[in-house]
Amino acid sequence: MKNFLKNLGVVLLVFLVISGIVMLFNTPAPKTTDVTLNELASQINDGKVKSIEVNGDSLSIALDDDTQEKSRKEAEAALTESLKNYGVDPVALRNVNVSIKDSTTTAFWINTVIPFLLPFIIIGVFLWYMMRSAQRGNNQALSFGLSKARLVSPQKGKKKITFSDVAGAEEAKEELKEIVEFLKHPKKFLDLGARIPKGVLLLGPPGTGKTLISKAVAGEANVPFFSISGSEFVEMFVGVGASRVRDLFKQAKKSAPAIVFIDEIDAVGRHRGAGLGGGHDEREQTLNQILVEMDGFETDTNVIVIAATNRPDVLDPALLRPGRFDRRVVLDLPDIKEREAILKIHSKSKPVAKEVDLKKIAARTPGFSGADIANLVNEAAILAARRGKKVIEDDELRVSIEKVILGPERKSKILNVKEKEVTAYHEAGHALIASSLKDADPVQKVSIISRGQAAGYTLNVPQEDKRLYTRAYFIDELSVLLGGYVSEKLTFGDVTTGASNDLERATNIARNLVTRYGMSNLGPRTFGHKEELVFLGKEIGEDKNYSEATAKEIDEEVSRFMSDAYKTSEKILTDKKETLERISKTLLEKETLEQEEFNELLENPSKESSSNQESVQKEEKK
């Protein structure tokens, strides 16, 4: 806003100056005729002169017919004396209105000096403005190497984030409480000869709360918190990143005790020598400066570096050694208890209905991170407001879970009758296989309403969180994934492109069973080594550490897993064809089946279905 007003003022000033110059040179002046004193004397004697204005030696003459003339009198002589010398009749002179105008210094400047100096003044103002802009650019260039870290000071009255605002991650909080204790009472540790922790590395998937828990450390310790992203160090100019690192640690030392938080440190902390540019790479110079600053702390400097990354595998070994990042704190995806606690925290500021069971909501969200749960509650609040409700109910939370996982409902995507029928049998196949195999995840919901890229979906949620997966689970999962494909083929004698994602996921699971998990007939070993370009952080290929004969055996094992899963799905759907029909027809009617409705269809056929079967049997007897 200040820059806008400043520029507007400059524009208005230039506009006024230009307008003044145009008016000065374009103002029409009355035409005047130069006359001699002899002619003036003759006109006065003839009675043609109405008035004479004396301005120094200049005479402005107005005749009776309003004609304007000008003349000059003798220097240092009165006008009456000069006219008398030219024979003017005193009686005629009395009829002329003679006025004398005093010639002042102001009039001299206005009439003579300013018109001459005005162009120089305009040029001077323009040069001053240009030089000022250039000076501002020089100041920016001088500050180019300064740190861009954002400082969060421990101000009283301002709400701070503490460990109570972070749900779950109990082990991580216990580890970080020691850091807080050291920042509050460093002498207690130094007296015992304890070495000051130089850095804490937070590891975990995206959205698990690495940034949030680092802010909680600063809030608990009540110390200044310098926050910066790893990408903010590196610029296209050589030496800028290292300069910003030096300035950041200089500021932190002045504010000690303090915390320096570097988010996404893998942007500058990648393995050296693996990128472009060799030793002169700007990113590597920045990393070298970070290494020097972290290892150059005095023992009584109370500055702790907290860094976060979800790619610890690409970090430089020198950055991970003791003395730099002494501690590594892992933040995993929350389990069901932690998800419930996170739901309670995000529900505090929102009107959630009393009958909502957050434990059940937490059970339906395995694999959700803290950020996903925050988004879930926010989406539920938006949906409740859209529906005109005053509180968030269970239905909004359940719908929001599906929205976070699959995307919003695509009500505009209307399937034709045939496609809708195919989708119903496809999803019914998935659900029926999942309910028939003991190691598969139970079905929570089946729907043929389009969401995201899917025409329909089957929501399988495990009864409890899993950290380890068995071979039996993967075998059953393969059959569940192929259930839709097999159902389409058995029912319609043909398959559609709707099973493409299922086939892709199933193939990946089958290949991992062989090459990564050692769960095939090829024995307990892995096959292949994934190569990664560290500088780009992207997988570029796989190194085959096995022969072509082994590759053939791997392909055969993958095909065997897929074939066995297909046979299992085909047998179940053939034996339970009536149940498949019942689920599909109910889906075509209701479009969505919750867990209770689905289980009821499996156990107790509907009255309508039984009556239809009785009528069919009677017809057959006839």
XYZ file of C-alpha atoms in Angstrom:
622
model
C 0.000 0.000 0.000
C 2.867 2.410 0.852
C 4.596 1.744 -2.471
C 1.303 2.311 -4.306
C 0.724 5.698 -2.620
C 4.334 6.678 -3.217
C 4.172 5.870 -6.927
C 0.809 7.630 -7.197
C 2.306 10.773 -5.670
C 5.213 10.735 -8.127
C 2.820 10.341 -11.059
C 0.643 13.235 -9.843
C 3.703 15.464 -9.350
C 4.968 14.793 -12.866
C 1.478 15.400 -14.247
C 1.202 18.792 -12.480
C 4.653 19.896 -13.661
C 3.905 18.969 -17.253
C 0.522 20.680 -17.054
C 2.157 23.869 -15.718
C 4.689 23.882 -18.516
C 1.985 23.376 -21.135
C -0.151 26.150 -19.636
C 2.858 28.449 -19.400
C 3.735 28.130 -23.041
C 0.220 27.740 -24.430
C -1.602 30.566 -22.575
C -2.700 32.975 -25.290
C -1.308 36.483 -24.683
C -3.096 39.609 -26.013
C -1.572 41.072 -29.142
C 0.287 44.336 -28.474
C 1.915 46.863 -30.816
C 5.174 48.619 -30.102
C 4.946 52.414 -30.400
C 7.498 55.197 -29.899
C 7.156 57.990 -27.402
C 6.487 60.405 -30.279
C 3.539 58.282 -31.395
C 2.339 57.980 -27.802
C 2.488 61.746 -27.354
C 0.512 62.277 -30.561
C -2.165 59.739 -29.441
C -2.490 61.445 -26.038
C -2.929 64.844 -27.679
C -5.597 63.314 -29.954
C -7.430 61.878 -26.923
C -7.084 58.225 -28.060
C -5.281 56.941 -24.968
C -7.435 55.615 -22.102
C -4.785 54.406 -19.607
C -1.065 53.882 -19.192
C 0.501 51.376 -16.769
C 4.097 52.091 -15.806
C 6.149 49.021 -14.769
C 9.722 50.189 -14.397
C 10.760 51.486 -17.829
C 8.001 49.514 -19.600
C 4.722 51.131 -20.560
C 1.480 49.182 -21.125
C -0.940 51.357 -23.119
C -4.698 50.841 -23.519
C -6.500 52.884 -26.204
C -10.157 53.853 -26.238
C -10.930 51.032 -28.685
C -9.287 48.504 -26.256
C -6.263 48.119 -28.450
C -3.156 47.223 -26.468
C 0.197 48.841 -27.125
C 3.538 48.958 -25.385
C 6.458 51.312 -25.263
C 9.449 52.268 -23.136
C 10.287 55.520 -21.430
C 13.658 57.001 -20.737
C 15.578 55.346 -17.911
C 15.637 57.156 -14.586
C 13.162 59.762 -15.851
C 9.554 60.320 -14.856
C 6.878 59.577 -17.446
C 5.306 63.044 -17.214
C 8.685 64.658 -17.717
C 9.430 62.529 -20.776
C 6.002 63.228 -22.322
C 6.293 66.963 -21.633
C 9.603 66.915 -23.536
C 7.723 65.392 -26.484
C 5.114 68.163 -26.439
C 2.183 66.458 -24.709
C -0.579 68.850 -23.712
C -0.894 68.754 -19.867
C -4.678 69.086 -20.200
C -4.838 66.009 -22.480
C -2.541 64.105 -20.129
C -4.940 64.681 -17.248
C -7.628 62.683 -19.146
C -5.309 59.616 -19.237
C -5.436 57.218 -16.300
C -1.758 56.747 -15.390
C -0.902 53.924 -12.879
C 2.509 52.952 -11.644
C 3.201 49.256 -10.829
C 5.992 48.547 -8.395
C 8.505 46.031 -9.823
C 9.330 43.640 -6.926
C 11.832 40.768 -6.573
C 9.007 38.178 -6.592
C 7.680 39.436 -9.862
C 11.189 39.356 -11.258
C 11.613 35.685 -10.300
C 8.173 34.720 -11.578
C 8.450 36.518 -14.873
C 12.120 36.104 -15.642
C 14.047 33.539 -13.622
C 11.542 30.670 -13.109
C 10.719 30.159 -16.820
C 14.449 29.868 -17.392
C 15.180 27.512 -14.465
C 12.044 25.316 -14.711
C 13.468 22.824 -17.289
C 16.603 22.388 -15.155
C 14.482 21.809 -12.050
C 12.468 19.075 -13.829
C 15.620 17.361 -15.073
C 17.122 17.530 -11.565
C 14.044 15.935 -9.964
C 14.090 13.150 -12.552
C 17.807 12.435 -11.945
C 17.226 12.416 -8.144
C 14.425 9.889 -8.475
C 16.525 7.633 -10.719
C 19.507 7.771 -8.352
C 17.255 6.984 -5.387
C 15.855 3.917 -7.173
C 19.380 2.780 -8.009
C 20.418 3.232 -4.366
C 17.444 1.133 -3.245
C 18.537 -1.589 -5.637
C 22.074 -1.443 -4.213
C 20.657 -1.857 -0.701
C 18.706 -4.893 -1.864
C 21.843 -6.309 -3.440
C 23.730 -5.808 -0.178
C 20.955 -7.615 1.747
C 20.783 -10.441 -0.806
C 23.064 -12.618 1.274
C 21.166 -12.086 4.520
C 19.019 -14.810 6.013
C 15.306 -14.887 5.203
C 14.407 -16.822 8.337
C 11.143 -15.919 10.048
C 11.546 -15.154 13.732
C 8.820 -16.164 16.175
C 9.508 -14.416 19.472
C 8.057 -15.640 22.781
C 5.673 -12.728 23.324
C 3.376 -12.566 26.318
C -0.322 -12.619 25.574
C 0.237 -14.357 22.260
C -1.077 -17.928 21.982
C 1.810 -20.344 21.815
C 1.829 -23.909 20.559
C 2.784 -26.389 23.269
C 2.955 -30.170 23.591
C -0.685 -30.182 24.687
C -1.591 -29.048 21.157
C 0.172 -32.079 19.667
C -1.769 -35.346 19.985
C -0.029 -38.682 19.766
C 3.726 -39.005 19.101
C 4.329 -39.683 22.808
C 7.819 -41.090 22.293
C 8.809 -38.109 20.150
C 7.508 -35.676 22.761
C 9.416 -37.470 25.526
C 12.601 -37.190 23.492
C 12.054 -33.506 22.805
C 11.173 -32.683 26.420
C 14.847 -33.181 27.232
C 15.682 -30.527 24.654
C 13.183 -28.179 26.303
C 14.679 -28.906 29.713
C 18.138 -28.109 28.429
C 17.046 -24.797 26.901
C 15.380 -23.829 30.183
C 18.126 -25.012 32.538
C 21.383 -25.501 30.592
C 23.603 -25.113 33.686
C 22.163 -28.270 35.262
C 23.492 -30.325 32.322
C 26.774 -28.446 31.881
C 27.701 -28.927 35.534
C 27.554 -32.676 34.981
C 29.722 -32.445 31.887
C 26.872 -33.261 29.529
C 27.473 -32.124 25.970
C 24.922 -29.812 24.434
C 22.852 -31.516 21.692
C 23.745 -29.836 18.411
C 20.747 -30.916 16.392
C 17.578 -32.975 16.263
C 16.445 -34.568 13.005
C 12.706 -35.191 12.688
C 11.881 -38.052 10.324
C 8.475 -39.145 9.103
C 5.976 -39.170 6.260
C 4.386 -35.886 5.121
C 1.682 -34.537 7.402
C 2.782 -36.329 10.585
C 3.422 -33.062 12.442
C 7.170 -32.461 12.184
C 6.789 -28.679 11.867
C 4.064 -28.566 14.514
C 6.090 -30.447 17.118
C 9.124 -28.217 16.507
C 6.956 -25.156 17.194
C 5.759 -26.884 20.349
C 9.391 -27.244 21.472
C 9.897 -23.502 21.018
C 6.625 -22.764 22.802
C 7.496 -24.991 25.756
C 11.025 -23.622 26.065
C 9.785 -20.027 25.571
C 12.754 -19.126 23.366
C 13.081 -17.399 19.959
C 12.275 -19.683 17.042
C 13.963 -19.129 13.662
C 12.107 -20.933 10.884
C 13.406 -21.337 7.330
C 12.994 -23.797 4.471
C 15.939 -25.589 2.939
C 15.064 -24.236 -0.507
C 15.404 -20.620 0.750
C 19.175 -20.975 1.088
C 20.004 -21.806 -2.516
C 19.996 -19.118 -5.205
C 21.458 -18.891 -8.672
C 24.345 -16.693 -7.457
C 27.459 -18.342 -6.071
C 27.968 -17.995 -2.344
C 24.513 -16.672 -1.477
C 23.387 -19.860 0.258
C 26.497 -20.052 2.424
C 26.157 -16.352 3.271
C 22.558 -16.852 4.385
C 23.578 -19.805 6.555
C 26.237 -17.668 8.274
C 23.768 -14.840 8.845
C 21.097 -17.235 10.197
C 23.403 -18.739 12.796
C 24.768 -15.297 13.671
C 21.249 -14.103 14.490
C 20.503 -17.282 16.451
C 23.669 -16.896 18.557
C 22.734 -13.303 19.394
C 19.276 -14.482 20.547
C 20.556 -17.569 22.392
C 19.054 -19.643 23.835
C 17.183 -20.176 20.577
C 15.950 -22.808 18.144
C 16.744 -22.899 14.427
C 14.222 -24.940 12.453
C 15.147 -25.982 8.904
C 12.190 -27.537 7.108
C 12.788 -29.939 4.206
C 16.528 -30.018 4.841
C 16.942 -32.568 2.039
C 16.725 -29.601 -0.397
C 20.314 -28.674 0.582
C 21.445 -31.703 2.591
C 21.590 -34.268 -0.188
C 24.597 -36.496 -0.624
C 27.561 -34.466 -1.922
C 29.236 -35.479 -5.137
C 26.060 -37.030 -6.519
C 24.744 -33.991 -8.351
C 25.612 -31.652 -11.159
C 28.468 -29.175 -10.906
C 30.822 -31.262 -8.757
C 32.452 -29.422 -5.858
C 31.394 -26.015 -7.171
C 27.708 -26.769 -6.901
C 25.985 -23.978 -4.966
C 23.889 -26.501 -3.037
C 27.010 -28.308 -1.858
C 28.632 -25.049 -0.736
C 25.522 -24.304 1.326
C 25.654 -27.770 2.891
C 29.348 -27.323 3.704
C 28.554 -24.079 5.522
C 25.778 -25.768 7.527
C 28.213 -28.519 8.537
C 30.796 -25.974 9.669
C 28.297 -23.875 11.618
C 26.809 -26.869 13.417
C 30.174 -28.289 14.398
C 31.620 -24.886 15.300
C 29.336 -24.066 18.207
C 30.937 -23.198 21.510
C 29.942 -25.565 24.291
C 28.026 -22.823 26.079
C 26.074 -21.619 23.046
C 22.462 -22.541 23.663
C 21.357 -22.878 20.042
C 19.761 -26.106 18.874
C 19.039 -26.952 15.260
C 15.860 -28.903 14.513
C 15.525 -30.174 10.938
C 12.685 -32.060 9.271
C 12.649 -34.318 6.253
C 10.720 -37.255 4.822
C 13.736 -38.404 2.791
C 16.465 -39.414 5.283
C 17.889 -41.875 2.770
C 19.282 -39.103 0.541
C 20.971 -37.028 3.263
C 24.750 -36.649 3.349
C 26.480 -38.937 5.906
C 28.440 -35.996 7.333
C 25.164 -34.322 8.256
C 23.926 -37.379 10.151
C 27.004 -38.107 12.229
C 27.042 -37.484 15.997
C 28.095 -33.940 16.796
C 25.780 -32.474 14.201
C 22.418 -34.185 14.380
C 22.832 -36.071 17.630
C 19.258 -37.289 17.811
C 16.821 -38.682 15.327
C 13.156 -38.550 16.234
C 10.793 -40.628 14.100
C 7.179 -39.555 13.725
C 5.066 -42.395 12.323
C 1.514 -42.305 11.083
C -0.804 -42.254 14.120
C -2.518 -45.402 15.373
C -6.203 -45.561 16.284
C -5.750 -44.072 19.779
C -3.613 -41.241 18.448
C -6.069 -40.578 15.637
C -8.870 -40.301 18.182
C -6.800 -37.829 20.207
C -6.050 -35.795 17.073
C -9.761 -35.757 16.211
C -10.547 -34.408 19.677
C -8.017 -31.594 19.303
C -9.336 -30.514 15.893
C -12.929 -30.809 17.120
C -12.429 -28.455 20.067
C -13.066 -25.316 18.059
C -15.941 -26.823 16.070
C -19.520 -27.664 17.165
C -19.563 -31.464 16.953
C -22.761 -33.287 17.927
C -22.601 -35.101 21.265
C -23.704 -38.422 19.779
C -20.703 -38.535 17.407
C -18.370 -41.381 18.382
C -14.873 -40.184 17.489
C -13.464 -43.638 18.233
C -15.520 -45.117 15.385
C -14.414 -42.302 13.088
C -10.794 -42.997 14.056
C -11.304 -46.684 13.260
C -12.372 -45.794 9.719
C -9.246 -43.740 9.035
C -6.250 -46.121 9.049
C -3.238 -44.626 7.327
C -4.424 -41.048 7.878
C -1.781 -38.548 8.963
C -2.436 -35.646 11.324
C -2.811 -33.327 8.346
C -5.340 -35.704 6.759
C -7.408 -35.734 9.961
C -7.331 -31.934 10.182
C -8.536 -31.792 6.584
C -11.221 -34.393 7.369
C -12.707 -32.327 10.223
C -12.540 -29.148 8.159
C -14.327 -30.801 5.224
C -17.008 -32.058 7.616
C -17.538 -28.515 8.932
C -17.831 -27.165 5.375
C -20.320 -29.905 4.465
C -22.424 -29.217 7.573
C -22.523 -25.506 6.735
C -23.523 -26.313 3.152
C -26.387 -28.462 4.463
C -27.550 -25.640 6.740
C -26.758 -27.443 10.000
C -25.609 -25.860 13.251
C -23.508 -28.845 14.382
C -21.301 -31.441 12.693
C -22.929 -34.866 12.775
C -21.677 -38.374 12.146
C -22.841 -38.413 8.528
C -20.725 -35.378 7.609
C -17.626 -36.983 9.102
C -18.217 -40.278 7.280
C -18.761 -38.557 3.949
C -15.649 -36.443 4.491
C -13.549 -39.585 5.034
C -14.471 -40.794 1.572
C -13.853 -37.335 0.142
C -10.331 -37.245 1.582
C -9.559 -40.771 0.320
C -11.209 -40.726 -3.108
C -12.207 -37.132 -3.841
C -15.575 -35.379 -4.074
C -18.706 -36.971 -5.467
C -19.075 -36.473 -9.206
C -22.828 -36.175 -9.420
C -22.594 -34.692 -12.897
C -20.996 -37.917 -14.154
C -24.124 -39.930 -14.852
C -23.563 -43.519 -16.000
C -25.878 -45.087 -18.496
C -27.936 -48.137 -17.481
C -25.419 -50.667 -18.800
C -22.384 -48.979 -17.199
C -24.213 -48.646 -13.901
C -25.032 -52.365 -13.952
C -21.428 -53.298 -14.753
C -20.190 -51.071 -11.911
C -22.643 -52.656 -9.469
C -21.480 -56.196 -10.293
C -17.839 -55.063 -10.235
C -18.054 -53.575 -6.727
C -20.231 -56.441 -5.511
C -17.487 -58.827 -6.624
C -14.866 -56.972 -4.590
C -17.091 -56.867 -1.519
C -18.191 -60.507 -1.699
C -14.609 -61.797 -2.048
C -13.451 -59.610 0.865
C -16.236 -60.940 3.087
C -15.474 -64.553 2.139
C -11.741 -64.596 2.930
C -10.647 -64.581 6.584
C -7.387 -62.645 6.106
C -8.923 -59.870 3.980
C -9.958 -56.531 5.485
C -13.694 -56.345 6.297
C -16.018 -54.290 4.115
C -17.133 -50.949 5.600
C -18.996 -49.537 2.632
C -19.861 -50.312 -0.991
C -21.007 -47.628 -3.412
C -21.553 -47.105 -7.129
C -21.573 -43.302 -6.784
C -18.668 -41.870 -8.759
C -15.899 -40.250 -6.717
C -12.705 -38.837 -8.169
C -11.551 -41.122 -10.987
C -13.515 -44.136 -9.738
C -16.968 -45.029 -11.058
C -17.611 -46.857 -7.776
C -15.660 -48.034 -4.752
C -15.489 -50.621 -2.011
C -14.127 -49.356 1.299
C -12.168 -52.035 3.170
C -10.968 -50.995 6.630
C -8.905 -53.271 8.920
C -10.276 -53.905 12.403
C -6.981 -52.844 13.963
C -3.848 -51.036 12.808
C -1.206 -53.173 11.147
C 2.535 -52.733 11.109
C 3.417 -56.143 9.720
C 1.658 -57.942 6.875
C 1.582 -61.712 6.367
C 1.799 -63.713 3.170
C -1.795 -64.905 3.717
C -2.989 -61.282 3.819
C -1.349 -60.500 0.482
C -2.746 -63.670 -1.114
C -6.280 -62.735 -0.024
C -5.745 -59.130 -1.100
C -4.872 -60.346 -4.606
C -8.165 -62.225 -4.774
C -10.094 -59.184 -3.543
C -8.481 -56.949 -6.177
C -9.351 -59.428 -8.929
C -12.919 -59.830 -7.631
C -14.317 -57.034 -9.788
C -12.581 -58.300 -12.932
C -13.816 -61.864 -12.378
C -17.349 -60.695 -11.560
C -17.588 -58.779 -14.824
C -16.324 -61.756 -16.816
C -18.650 -64.289 -15.157
C -21.725 -62.058 -15.399
C -21.347 -60.408 -18.812
C -18.846 -62.656 -20.567
C -16.597 -59.635 -21.143
C -14.434 -57.218 -19.138
C -14.135 -53.411 -19.126
C -11.413 -50.866 -18.482
C -12.799 -50.314 -14.975
C -10.516 -53.061 -13.641
C -7.279 -51.469 -14.913
C -6.274 -49.954 -11.568
C -7.136 -53.188 -9.740
C -4.936 -55.180 -12.095
C -2.065 -52.711 -11.709
C -2.183 -52.871 -7.911
C -2.495 -56.662 -7.921
C 0.487 -57.040 -10.263
C 2.631 -54.806 -8.039
C 1.708 -56.852 -4.958
C 2.499 -60.113 -6.753
C 5.876 -58.804 -7.957
C 6.760 -57.502 -4.490
C 5.915 -60.913 -3.008
C 8.586 -62.373 -5.276
C 11.261 -59.668 -5.491
C 11.062 -57.857 -2.117
C 9.374 -59.998 0.527
C 10.805 -63.442 -0.237
C 7.328 -65.027 -0.078
C 7.491 -67.074 -3.272
C 8.876 -70.443 -4.311
C 12.152 -68.770 -5.303
C 13.152 -68.636 -1.656
C 14.060 -66.015 0.940
C 15.964 -63.473 -1.123
C 15.342 -60.196 -2.908
C 15.815 -59.524 -6.594
C 16.936 -56.254 -8.149
C 18.342 -53.040 -6.719
C 16.574 -49.753 -7.276
C 18.862 -46.979 -8.467
C 18.127 -43.395 -7.557
C 19.604 -40.129 -8.789
C 20.223 -38.460 -5.428
C 20.422 -34.945 -6.856
C 16.935 -35.244 -8.300
C 15.570 -37.574 -5.639
C 13.911 -39.700 -8.257
C 14.072 -43.362 -9.062
C 15.537 -43.746 -12.525
C 15.761 -47.493 -12.917
C 16.406 -50.888 -11.384
C 19.698 -52.689 -11.389
C 19.125 -56.337 -12.270
C 21.397 -58.374 -10.035
C 20.053 -61.628 -11.439
C 20.272 -63.565 -14.693
C 17.765 -63.743 -17.517
C 16.827 -67.249 -16.414
C 15.959 -65.913 -12.969
C 13.971 -63.092 -14.594
C 11.917 -65.727 -16.377
C 11.300 -67.542 -13.090
C 10.222 -64.248 -11.458
C 7.708 -63.633 -14.239
C 6.399 -67.171 -13.866
C 5.974 -66.721 -10.105
C 4.118 -63.425 -10.604
C 1.844 -65.097 -13.138
C 1.246 -68.002 -10.738
C 0.182 -65.651 -7.941
C -2.204 -63.851 -10.291
C -3.573 -67.086 -11.688
C -4.191 -68.575 -8.234
C -5.957 -65.385 -7.123
C -8.127 -65.481 -10.241
C -9.113 -69.110 -9.569
C -9.956 -68.316 -5.926
C -12.148 -65.366 -6.927
C -13.826 -67.389 -9.680
C -14.667 -70.266 -7.317
C -16.130 -67.985 -4.617
C -18.241 -65.952 -7.048
C -19.474 -69.092 -8.816
C -20.470 -70.765 -5.541
C -22.141 -67.571 -4.265
C -23.704 -66.391 -7.482
C -27.093 -65.748 -5.859
C -25.495 -63.580 -3.171
C -23.604 -61.676 -5.880
C -26.873 -61.065 -7.720
C -28.580 -59.944 -4.521
C -25.820 -57.463 -3.613
C -25.668 -56.087 -7.175
C -29.424 -55.528 -7.445
C -29.531 -53.853 -4.037
C -26.682 -51.576 -5.127
C -28.601 -50.634 -8.273
C -31.543 -49.660 -6.075
C -29.796 -47.887 -3.182
C -26.430 -47.010 -4.801
C -24.729 -47.242 -1.392
C -24.502 -50.001 1.224
C -23.080 -49.447 4.689
C -21.450 -52.273 6.649
C -24.637 -53.225 8.540
C -26.757 -53.379 5.380
C -24.094 -55.359 3.543
C -23.731 -57.909 6.341
C -27.502 -58.287 6.489
C -27.589 -59.155 2.776
C -24.937 -61.805 3.364
C -26.718 -63.430 6.300
C -30.442 -62.905 5.613
C -31.748 -62.600 2.052
C -34.420 -59.927 1.706
C -38.063 -60.926 1.789
C -38.483 -59.594 -1.687
C -35.699 -61.837 -2.955
C -37.155 -64.918 -1.238
C -40.621 -64.223 -2.602
C -39.141 -63.858 -6.073
C -37.402 -67.206 -5.690
C -40.676 -68.862 -4.576
C -42.507 -67.481 -7.583
C -39.741 -68.723 -9.877
C -39.941 -72.217 -8.335
C -43.730 -72.302 -8.793
C -43.349 -71.348 -12.414
C -40.777 -74.100 -12.913
C -43.154 -76.718 -11.357
C -45.956 -75.639 -13.665
